[in-house]
GROMACS .gro file of C-alpha atoms in nm:
model
  230
    1UNK     CA    1   3.507   3.702  -3.038
    2UNK     CA    2   3.295   3.730  -2.723
    3UNK     CA    3   3.165   3.421  -2.543
    4UNK     CA    4   2.887   3.625  -2.387
    5UNK     CA    5   2.547   3.501  -2.498
    6UNK     CA    6   2.270   3.730  -2.613
    7UNK     CA    7   1.967   3.785  -2.387
    8UNK     CA    8   1.752   3.599  -2.640
    9UNK     CA    9   1.978   3.291  -2.625
   10UNK     CA   10   1.982   3.302  -2.245
   11UNK     CA   11   1.602   3.317  -2.241
   12UNK     CA   12   1.581   3.017  -2.476
   13UNK     CA   13   1.819   2.814  -2.259
   14UNK     CA   14   1.626   2.907  -1.945
   15UNK     CA   15   1.299   2.808  -2.112
   16UNK     CA   16   1.452   2.477  -2.221
   17UNK     CA   17   1.571   2.399  -1.868
   18UNK     CA   18   1.225   2.480  -1.729
   19UNK     CA   19   1.059   2.251  -1.983
   20UNK     CA   20   1.300   1.967  -1.900
   21UNK     CA   21   1.237   2.014  -1.529
   22UNK     CA   22   0.860   2.014  -1.584
   23UNK     CA   23   0.882   1.690  -1.784
   24UNK     CA   24   1.089   1.534  -1.508
   25UNK     CA   25   0.832   1.638  -1.246
   26UNK     CA   26   0.547   1.493  -1.454
   27UNK     CA   27   0.737   1.164  -1.484
   28UNK     CA   28   0.798   1.161  -1.108
   29UNK     CA   29   0.427   1.223  -1.039
   30UNK     CA   30   0.336   0.937  -1.275
   31UNK     CA   31   0.585   0.694  -1.115
   32UNK     CA   32   0.472   0.772  -0.760
   33UNK     CA   33   0.106   0.754  -0.860
   34UNK     CA   34   0.148   0.417  -1.033
   35UNK     CA   35   0.344   0.280  -0.736
   36UNK     CA   36   0.067   0.390  -0.502
   37UNK     CA   37  -0.209   0.239  -0.714
   38UNK     CA   38  -0.023  -0.087  -0.783
   39UNK     CA   39   0.034  -0.153  -0.413
   40UNK     CA   40  -0.327  -0.070  -0.325
   41UNK     CA   41  -0.477  -0.296  -0.590
   42UNK     CA   42  -0.248  -0.575  -0.473
   43UNK     CA   43  -0.401  -0.533  -0.127
   44UNK     CA   44  -0.757  -0.520  -0.263
   45UNK     CA   45  -0.718  -0.836  -0.469
   46UNK     CA   46  -0.514  -1.040  -0.219
   47UNK     CA   47  -0.658  -0.934   0.120
   48UNK     CA   48  -1.009  -0.986   0.253
   49UNK     CA   49  -1.226  -0.685   0.329
   50UNK     CA   50  -1.222  -0.576   0.696
   51UNK     CA   51  -1.512  -0.739   0.879
   52UNK     CA   52  -1.704  -0.551   1.146
   53UNK     CA   53  -1.817  -0.777   1.433
   54UNK     CA   54  -1.964  -0.714   1.779
   55UNK     CA   55  -1.618  -0.785   1.920
   56UNK     CA   56  -1.457  -0.528   1.693
   57UNK     CA   57  -1.301  -0.501   1.349
   58UNK     CA   58  -1.147  -0.818   1.209
   59UNK     CA   59  -0.851  -0.734   0.982
   60UNK     CA   60  -0.634  -0.972   0.784
   61UNK     CA   61  -0.272  -0.920   0.883
   62UNK     CA   62   0.058  -1.040   0.739
   63UNK     CA   63   0.356  -0.983   0.972
   64UNK     CA   64   0.668  -0.853   0.796
   65UNK     CA   65   0.878  -0.757   1.099
   66UNK     CA   66   0.739  -0.910   1.419
   67UNK     CA   67   0.971  -0.736   1.665
   68UNK     CA   68   1.284  -0.552   1.559
   69UNK     CA   69   1.489  -0.548   1.880
   70UNK     CA   70   1.186  -0.419   2.068
   71UNK     CA   71   1.184  -0.099   1.859
   72UNK     CA   72   0.898  -0.158   1.618
   73UNK     CA   73   0.677  -0.412   1.443
   74UNK     CA   74   0.563  -0.386   1.082
   75UNK     CA   75   0.263  -0.557   0.923
   76UNK     CA   76   0.075  -0.550   0.594
   77UNK     CA   77  -0.300  -0.514   0.650
   78UNK     CA   78  -0.611  -0.390   0.470
   79UNK     CA   79  -0.796  -0.093   0.620
   80UNK     CA   80  -1.073   0.111   0.462
   81UNK     CA   81  -1.022   0.478   0.545
   82UNK     CA   82  -1.298   0.725   0.458
   83UNK     CA   83  -1.106   1.004   0.634
   84UNK     CA   84  -0.775   1.165   0.542
   85UNK     CA   85  -0.411   1.079   0.607
   86UNK     CA   86  -0.354   0.838   0.896
   87UNK     CA   87  -0.725   0.782   0.956
   88UNK     CA   88  -0.833   1.131   1.064
   89UNK     CA   89  -1.210   1.162   1.018
   90UNK     CA   90  -1.245   0.793   0.936
   91UNK     CA   91  -1.595   0.652   0.982
   92UNK     CA   92  -1.776   0.986   1.011
   93UNK     CA   93  -2.099   1.048   0.820
   94UNK     CA   94  -1.965   1.356   0.643
   95UNK     CA   95  -1.620   1.224   0.549
   96UNK     CA   96  -1.717   1.076   0.210
   97UNK     CA   97  -1.858   1.409   0.092
   98UNK     CA   98  -1.600   1.645   0.237
   99UNK     CA   99  -1.289   1.441   0.157
  100UNK     CA  100  -1.403   1.383  -0.200
  101UNK     CA  101  -1.436   1.757  -0.260
  102UNK     CA  102  -1.122   1.877  -0.079
  103UNK     CA  103  -0.864   1.690  -0.295
  104UNK     CA  104  -1.032   1.810  -0.616
  105UNK     CA  105  -1.009   2.172  -0.498
  106UNK     CA  106  -0.652   2.112  -0.377
  107UNK     CA  107  -0.541   1.973  -0.715
  108UNK     CA  108  -0.692   2.268  -0.902
  109UNK     CA  109  -0.513   2.505  -0.665
  110UNK     CA  110  -0.180   2.324  -0.698
  111UNK     CA  111  -0.188   2.327  -1.078
  112UNK     CA  112  -0.289   2.695  -1.082
  113UNK     CA  113  -0.005   2.788  -0.844
  114UNK     CA  114   0.244   2.585  -1.050
  115UNK     CA  115   0.143   2.764  -1.371
  116UNK     CA  116   0.176   3.098  -1.191
  117UNK     CA  117   0.534   3.018  -1.089
  118UNK     CA  118   0.457   3.002  -0.717
  119UNK     CA  119   0.706   2.718  -0.665
  120UNK     CA  120   1.022   2.914  -0.735
  121UNK     CA  121   1.295   2.660  -0.654
  122UNK     CA  122   1.366   2.302  -0.759
  123UNK     CA  123   1.304   2.182  -0.404
  124UNK     CA  124   0.959   2.345  -0.393
  125UNK     CA  125   0.874   2.198  -0.733
  126UNK     CA  126   0.984   1.857  -0.608
  127UNK     CA  127   0.750   1.902  -0.312
  128UNK     CA  128   0.473   1.993  -0.559
  129UNK     CA  129   0.532   1.664  -0.744
  130UNK     CA  130   0.512   1.457  -0.425
  131UNK     CA  131   0.195   1.620  -0.293
  132UNK     CA  132   0.028   1.606  -0.636
  133UNK     CA  133   0.101   1.234  -0.666
  134UNK     CA  134  -0.025   1.173  -0.312
  135UNK     CA  135  -0.351   1.361  -0.361
  136UNK     CA  136  -0.412   1.195  -0.699
  137UNK     CA  137  -0.352   0.850  -0.553
  138UNK     CA  138  -0.597   0.887  -0.265
  139UNK     CA  139  -0.853   1.067  -0.481
  140UNK     CA  140  -0.847   0.776  -0.727
  141UNK     CA  141  -0.932   0.541  -0.439
  142UNK     CA  142  -1.231   0.751  -0.336
  143UNK     CA  143  -1.361   0.759  -0.692
  144UNK     CA  144  -1.320   0.386  -0.764
  145UNK     CA  145  -1.293   0.158  -0.460
  146UNK     CA  146  -1.661   0.182  -0.362
  147UNK     CA  147  -1.751   0.008  -0.689
  148UNK     CA  148  -1.546  -0.301  -0.597
  149UNK     CA  149  -1.694  -0.373  -0.254
  150UNK     CA  150  -1.901  -0.686  -0.199
  151UNK     CA  151  -2.260  -0.615  -0.301
  152UNK     CA  152  -2.172  -0.297  -0.490
  153UNK     CA  153  -2.339  -0.428  -0.807
  154UNK     CA  154  -2.677  -0.403  -0.632
  155UNK     CA  155  -2.633  -0.038  -0.534
  156UNK     CA  156  -2.689   0.276  -0.744
  157UNK     CA  157  -2.395   0.470  -0.885
  158UNK     CA  158  -2.410   0.755  -0.634
  159UNK     CA  159  -2.418   0.519  -0.337
  160UNK     CA  160  -2.113   0.331  -0.464
  161UNK     CA  161  -1.934   0.662  -0.515
  162UNK     CA  162  -2.012   0.769  -0.158
  163UNK     CA  163  -1.890   0.429  -0.034
  164UNK     CA  164  -1.546   0.510  -0.172
  165UNK     CA  165  -1.253   0.482   0.065
  166UNK     CA  166  -0.876   0.503   0.073
  167UNK     CA  167  -0.682   0.177   0.097
  168UNK     CA  168  -0.438   0.188   0.390
  169UNK     CA  169  -0.209  -0.110   0.437
  170UNK     CA  170   0.121  -0.011   0.602
  171UNK     CA  171   0.094  -0.087   0.973
  172UNK     CA  172   0.364   0.009   1.223
  173UNK     CA  173   0.366  -0.014   1.604
  174UNK     CA  174   0.621   0.089   1.866
  175UNK     CA  175   0.606  -0.136   2.177
  176UNK     CA  176   0.851   0.080   2.374
  177UNK     CA  177   0.625   0.389   2.360
  178UNK     CA  178   0.370   0.327   2.632
  179UNK     CA  179   0.102   0.537   2.797
  180UNK     CA  180  -0.247   0.523   2.943
  181UNK     CA  181  -0.401   0.511   2.595
  182UNK     CA  182  -0.147   0.256   2.465
  183UNK     CA  183  -0.052   0.014   2.745
  184UNK     CA  184   0.085  -0.232   2.486
  185UNK     CA  185   0.277   0.034   2.293
  186UNK     CA  186   0.193   0.309   2.046
  187UNK     CA  187   0.022   0.197   1.726
  188UNK     CA  188   0.077   0.434   1.434
  189UNK     CA  189  -0.236   0.478   1.217
  190UNK     CA  190  -0.223   0.267   0.901
  191UNK     CA  191  -0.109   0.455   0.590
  192UNK     CA  192  -0.014   0.406   0.226
  193UNK     CA  193   0.231   0.527  -0.039
  194UNK     CA  194   0.020   0.836  -0.116
  195UNK     CA  195   0.020   0.937   0.252
  196UNK     CA  196   0.398   0.896   0.258
  197UNK     CA  197   0.423   1.121  -0.050
  198UNK     CA  198   0.211   1.391   0.116
  199UNK     CA  199   0.422   1.382   0.434
  200UNK     CA  200   0.742   1.395   0.227
  201UNK     CA  201   0.601   1.695   0.042
  202UNK     CA  202   0.526   1.871   0.370
  203UNK     CA  203   0.888   1.828   0.480
  204UNK     CA  204   1.020   1.946   0.144
  205UNK     CA  205   0.790   2.249   0.148
  206UNK     CA  206   0.915   2.343   0.494
  207UNK     CA  207   1.283   2.306   0.406
  208UNK     CA  208   1.241   2.470   0.066
  209UNK     CA  209   1.053   2.766   0.211
  210UNK     CA  210   1.320   2.823   0.476
  211UNK     CA  211   1.600   2.808   0.218
  212UNK     CA  212   1.410   3.045  -0.013
  213UNK     CA  213   1.350   3.287   0.273
  214UNK     CA  214   1.721   3.292   0.362
  215UNK     CA  215   1.817   3.342  -0.003
  216UNK     CA  216   1.576   3.635  -0.047
  217UNK     CA  217   1.703   3.801   0.271
  218UNK     CA  218   2.063   3.763   0.148
  219UNK     CA  219   1.974   3.909  -0.193
  220UNK     CA  220   1.797   4.201  -0.025
  221UNK     CA  221   2.098   4.271   0.195
  222UNK     CA  222   2.330   4.261  -0.106
  223UNK     CA  223   2.101   4.495  -0.300
  224UNK     CA  224   2.118   4.746  -0.014
  225UNK     CA  225   2.497   4.706   0.027
  226UNK     CA  226   2.593   4.757  -0.340
  227UNK     CA  227   2.479   5.127  -0.370
  228UNK     CA  228   2.659   5.204  -0.042
  229UNK     CA  229   2.989   5.055  -0.171
  230UNK     CA  230   2.964   5.241  -0.502
   0.00000   0.00000   0.00000
């Protein structure tokens, strides 16, 4: 009796593995998204809104690590970011419009590519899960946070929507990195869990793409070698 499985059985097993992997990715997206939103709403409810004064922006700050052997300091703060990851484009007139549209288009593209099988390996699919969770988390902020600002109840719906922002709260500085622009040390732009997910996804995409490229080159070389040996 042969242990070799029929092509139909192999296809069913492959389909089952793909479905299990997809469910796992959906669960991962949900967990990362909920973690991002839970931490942001904690900041919104427990920290005061940043206050703009003639002397500059007044931000509530809770030190977590004041000075770790002179290497870095870590604080929890509340920053309203209308730009993208790490504050790029923050405060510009066009940011609320552009950065509300871009993540919507990006999500549509990511789901379309996933359905088309663009993410061929487990590592690339893992990267897809991280970037999807990150984009969803920051998009949710833009769609909702403007409605919870002081005085928002007196503004029309569209104005509150355009006042949306991303909640950044992780604040890290490196006192040993000094320069003309940072005489007191380099201050990394504030970020959040969603930003961390997007950066993790970028690293996974890079590694996964390199591994996939090497694998395809090896398969191509083997395909050329086999007819020569026979």
